[in-house]
Amino acid sequence: MEARNLGLMVFAVFALAIGCSGCAKRPGVAAASAPAPESRMEAGATSDVVQAAAAEGARVSVGRGERPSPKEFMSVSDLLDVHFDFDRSDIRSEAARVLETNAQWLKTNPNHLILIEGHTDERGTNEYNLTLGDRRAKSTMSYLVSHGVKASRITLISYGEDRPVCQTQQEGCWRQNRRAHFAVKSQ
């Protein structure tokens, strides 16, 4: 019986390895191959947010209740981006200092809703980068909430690699793209 289970496990691992061998990003593969935005949404999303996500090819996470479309938010110079290490979503010490300043601004401006955008560099598959961008937005939100910003004001969206600020294929450029970006909307 144990030999049979071991054989099945080896077969499952082998089948998984074969299936994943085609998972590497290929040039010319469109972002549309990712699942439909509705299947990537968390509970409580509104149809406006779904439509905006579909139009932008993004993954959106929202809390319960009515939320504005990501297109309704605007960047403000007072809120700085935070940056992440390659393939990581944890908050670095320099990012923590930026987030503390951002949290202070957000607490003194309680009439603003907040959009946190998660971004990645271009390395990795589209789906992986959407997931990583989502993790970055969530860790950023968690930090802000732990510093007194109300979670009910925050909407998260992951653009993955789709909105780079720099397009040169080198580490200095990739470092700029691995970020969480902030935008606000007056209530």
CSV table of N, CA and C in Angstrom, one decimal, residues 25 31 51-60 69-75 81 83 115-122 126 129-130 157-167 173-174 176-183:
chain,number,residue,atom,x,y,z
A,25,LYS,N,7.2,32.8,-18.6
A,25,LYS,CA,6.7,33.9,-19.4
A,25,LYS,C,7.2,33.8,-20.8
A,31,ALA,N,-1.6,39.7,-21.8
A,31,ALA,CA,-2.1,39.7,-20.4
A,31,ALA,C,-3.5,39.1,-20.3
A,51,GLN,N,-15.7,46.5,-13.5
A,51,GLN,CA,-15.5,47.0,-14.8
A,51,GLN,C,-14.2,47.8,-15.0
A,52,ALA,N,-13.8,48.5,-14.0
A,52,ALA,CA,-12.5,49.2,-14.1
A,52,ALA,C,-11.4,48.2,-14.1
A,53,ALA,N,-11.4,47.2,-13.3
A,53,ALA,CA,-10.4,46.2,-13.3
A,53,ALA,C,-10.3,45.5,-14.6
A,54,ALA,N,-11.4,45.2,-15.2
A,54,ALA,CA,-11.5,44.5,-16.5
A,54,ALA,C,-10.8,45.4,-17.6
A,55,ALA,N,-11.1,46.7,-17.5
A,55,ALA,CA,-10.6,47.6,-18.5
A,55,ALA,C,-9.1,47.8,-18.3
A,56,GLU,N,-8.6,47.6,-17.1
A,56,GLU,CA,-7.2,47.9,-16.8
A,56,GLU,C,-6.4,46.6,-16.7
A,57,GLY,N,-7.0,45.4,-16.8
A,57,GLY,CA,-6.3,44.2,-16.6
A,57,GLY,C,-5.7,44.0,-15.2
A,58,ALA,N,-6.4,44.4,-14.2
A,58,ALA,CA,-5.8,44.4,-12.9
A,58,ALA,C,-6.5,43.5,-11.9
A,59,ARG,N,-5.9,43.3,-10.8
A,59,ARG,CA,-6.6,42.5,-9.7
A,59,ARG,C,-6.9,43.5,-8.6
A,60,VAL,N,-8.2,43.5,-8.3
A,60,VAL,CA,-8.7,44.5,-7.3
A,60,VAL,C,-9.2,43.7,-6.0
A,69,SER,N,-14.5,53.5,-8.3
A,69,SER,CA,-13.6,53.0,-9.3
A,69,SER,C,-12.2,53.5,-9.1
A,70,PRO,N,-11.2,52.6,-9.4
A,70,PRO,CA,-9.8,53.1,-9.3
A,70,PRO,C,-9.6,54.3,-10.2
A,71,LYS,N,-10.3,54.5,-11.2
A,71,LYS,CA,-10.1,55.7,-12.1
A,71,LYS,C,-10.5,57.0,-11.4
A,72,GLU,N,-11.3,56.9,-10.3
A,72,GLU,CA,-11.7,58.1,-9.6
A,72,GLU,C,-10.6,58.7,-8.6
A,73,PHE,N,-9.6,57.9,-8.4
A,73,PHE,CA,-8.5,58.3,-7.5
A,73,PHE,C,-7.4,59.1,-8.2
A,74,MET,N,-6.8,60.0,-7.5
A,74,MET,CA,-5.7,60.8,-8.0
A,74,MET,C,-4.5,60.7,-7.1
A,75,SER,N,-3.3,60.7,-7.7
A,75,SER,CA,-2.1,60.7,-7.0
A,75,SER,C,-1.9,62.1,-6.3
A,81,ASP,N,5.7,56.7,-2.8
A,81,ASP,CA,5.7,55.3,-3.0
A,81,ASP,C,6.7,54.6,-2.0
A,83,HIS,N,9.0,51.0,-1.8
A,83,HIS,CA,9.6,50.0,-2.7
A,83,HIS,C,10.0,48.7,-2.0
A,115,LEU,N,-6.4,54.6,-2.3
A,115,LEU,CA,-6.1,53.4,-3.2
A,115,LEU,C,-4.7,53.1,-3.1
A,116,ILE,N,-4.4,51.8,-2.8
A,116,ILE,CA,-3.0,51.4,-2.8
A,116,ILE,C,-2.8,50.4,-4.0
A,117,GLU,N,-1.9,50.8,-4.9
A,117,GLU,CA,-1.6,50.0,-6.1
A,117,GLU,C,-0.4,49.2,-5.8
A,118,GLY,N,-0.5,47.9,-6.1
A,118,GLY,CA,0.7,47.0,-6.0
A,118,GLY,C,1.3,46.9,-7.4
A,119,HIS,N,2.6,47.0,-7.5
A,119,HIS,CA,3.3,46.9,-8.8
A,119,HIS,C,4.5,46.0,-8.6
A,120,THR,N,4.9,45.5,-9.8
A,120,THR,CA,6.1,44.6,-9.8
A,120,THR,C,7.0,45.0,-11.0
A,121,ASP,N,8.2,44.4,-11.0
A,121,ASP,CA,8.9,44.5,-12.3
A,121,ASP,C,8.4,43.5,-13.3
A,122,GLU,N,9.0,43.5,-14.4
A,122,GLU,CA,8.5,42.6,-15.5
A,122,GLU,C,8.9,41.2,-15.4
A,126,ASN,N,2.6,36.9,-15.9
A,126,ASN,CA,1.6,37.9,-15.6
A,126,ASN,C,0.8,37.6,-14.3
A,129,ASN,N,2.9,38.0,-11.1
A,129,ASN,CA,3.1,39.4,-10.8
A,129,ASN,C,1.9,40.1,-10.3
A,130,LEU,N,0.7,39.7,-10.8
A,130,LEU,CA,-0.6,40.2,-10.2
A,130,LEU,C,-0.7,39.8,-8.8
A,157,ILE,N,-5.5,47.5,-5.2
A,157,ILE,CA,-5.5,47.0,-6.6
A,157,ILE,C,-4.1,46.6,-7.0
A,158,SER,N,-3.9,45.5,-7.7
A,158,SER,CA,-2.6,45.1,-8.2
A,158,SER,C,-2.6,45.2,-9.7
A,159,TYR,N,-1.6,46.0,-10.2
A,159,TYR,CA,-1.4,46.1,-11.6
A,159,TYR,C,-0.3,45.1,-12.1
A,160,GLY,N,0.4,44.5,-11.1
A,160,GLY,CA,1.5,43.6,-11.5
A,160,GLY,C,2.5,44.4,-12.3
A,161,GLU,N,2.9,43.9,-13.4
A,161,GLU,CA,4.0,44.5,-14.2
A,161,GLU,C,3.4,45.5,-15.2
A,162,ASP,N,2.1,45.7,-15.3
A,162,ASP,CA,1.5,46.4,-16.4
A,162,ASP,C,1.7,47.9,-16.4
A,163,ARG,N,2.1,48.5,-15.3
A,163,ARG,CA,2.3,50.0,-15.3
A,163,ARG,C,3.6,50.4,-14.8
A,164,PRO,N,4.7,50.1,-15.5
A,164,PRO,CA,6.0,50.4,-15.0
A,164,PRO,C,6.3,51.9,-15.1
A,165,VAL,N,7.1,52.4,-14.2
A,165,VAL,CA,7.5,53.8,-14.2
A,165,VAL,C,8.8,53.9,-15.0
A,166,CYS,N,9.5,52.8,-15.2
A,166,CYS,CA,10.8,52.7,-15.9
A,166,CYS,C,10.7,51.4,-16.8
A,167,GLN,N,11.2,51.6,-18.0
A,167,GLN,CA,11.1,50.4,-18.9
A,167,GLN,C,12.5,49.8,-19.4
A,173,CYS,N,16.2,50.0,-12.9
A,173,CYS,CA,14.9,50.3,-13.4
A,173,CYS,C,13.9,49.4,-12.7
A,174,TRP,N,14.2,48.1,-12.7
A,174,TRP,CA,13.3,47.1,-12.0
A,174,TRP,C,13.0,47.5,-10.6
A,176,GLN,N,12.8,50.5,-9.3
A,176,GLN,CA,11.8,51.5,-9.3
A,176,GLN,C,10.3,51.0,-9.5
A,177,ASN,N,10.2,49.9,-10.3
A,177,ASN,CA,8.9,49.3,-10.6
A,177,ASN,C,8.3,48.5,-9.5
A,178,ARG,N,9.2,48.0,-8.6
A,178,ARG,CA,8.7,47.2,-7.4
A,178,ARG,C,8.2,48.1,-6.3
A,179,ARG,N,6.9,48.4,-6.4
A,179,ARG,CA,6.5,49.5,-5.5
A,179,ARG,C,5.0,49.3,-5.1
A,180,ALA,N,4.6,50.1,-4.1
A,180,ALA,CA,3.2,50.3,-3.8
A,180,ALA,C,3.0,51.8,-4.0
A,181,HIS,N,2.0,52.2,-4.7
A,181,HIS,CA,1.7,53.6,-5.1
A,181,HIS,C,0.4,54.0,-4.4
A,182,PHE,N,0.3,55.2,-4.1
A,182,PHE,CA,-0.9,55.7,-3.4
A,182,PHE,C,-1.6,56.7,-4.2
A,183,ALA,N,-3.0,56.7,-4.2
A,183,ALA,CA,-3.8,57.7,-4.8
A,183,ALA,C,-5.0,57.9,-3.8
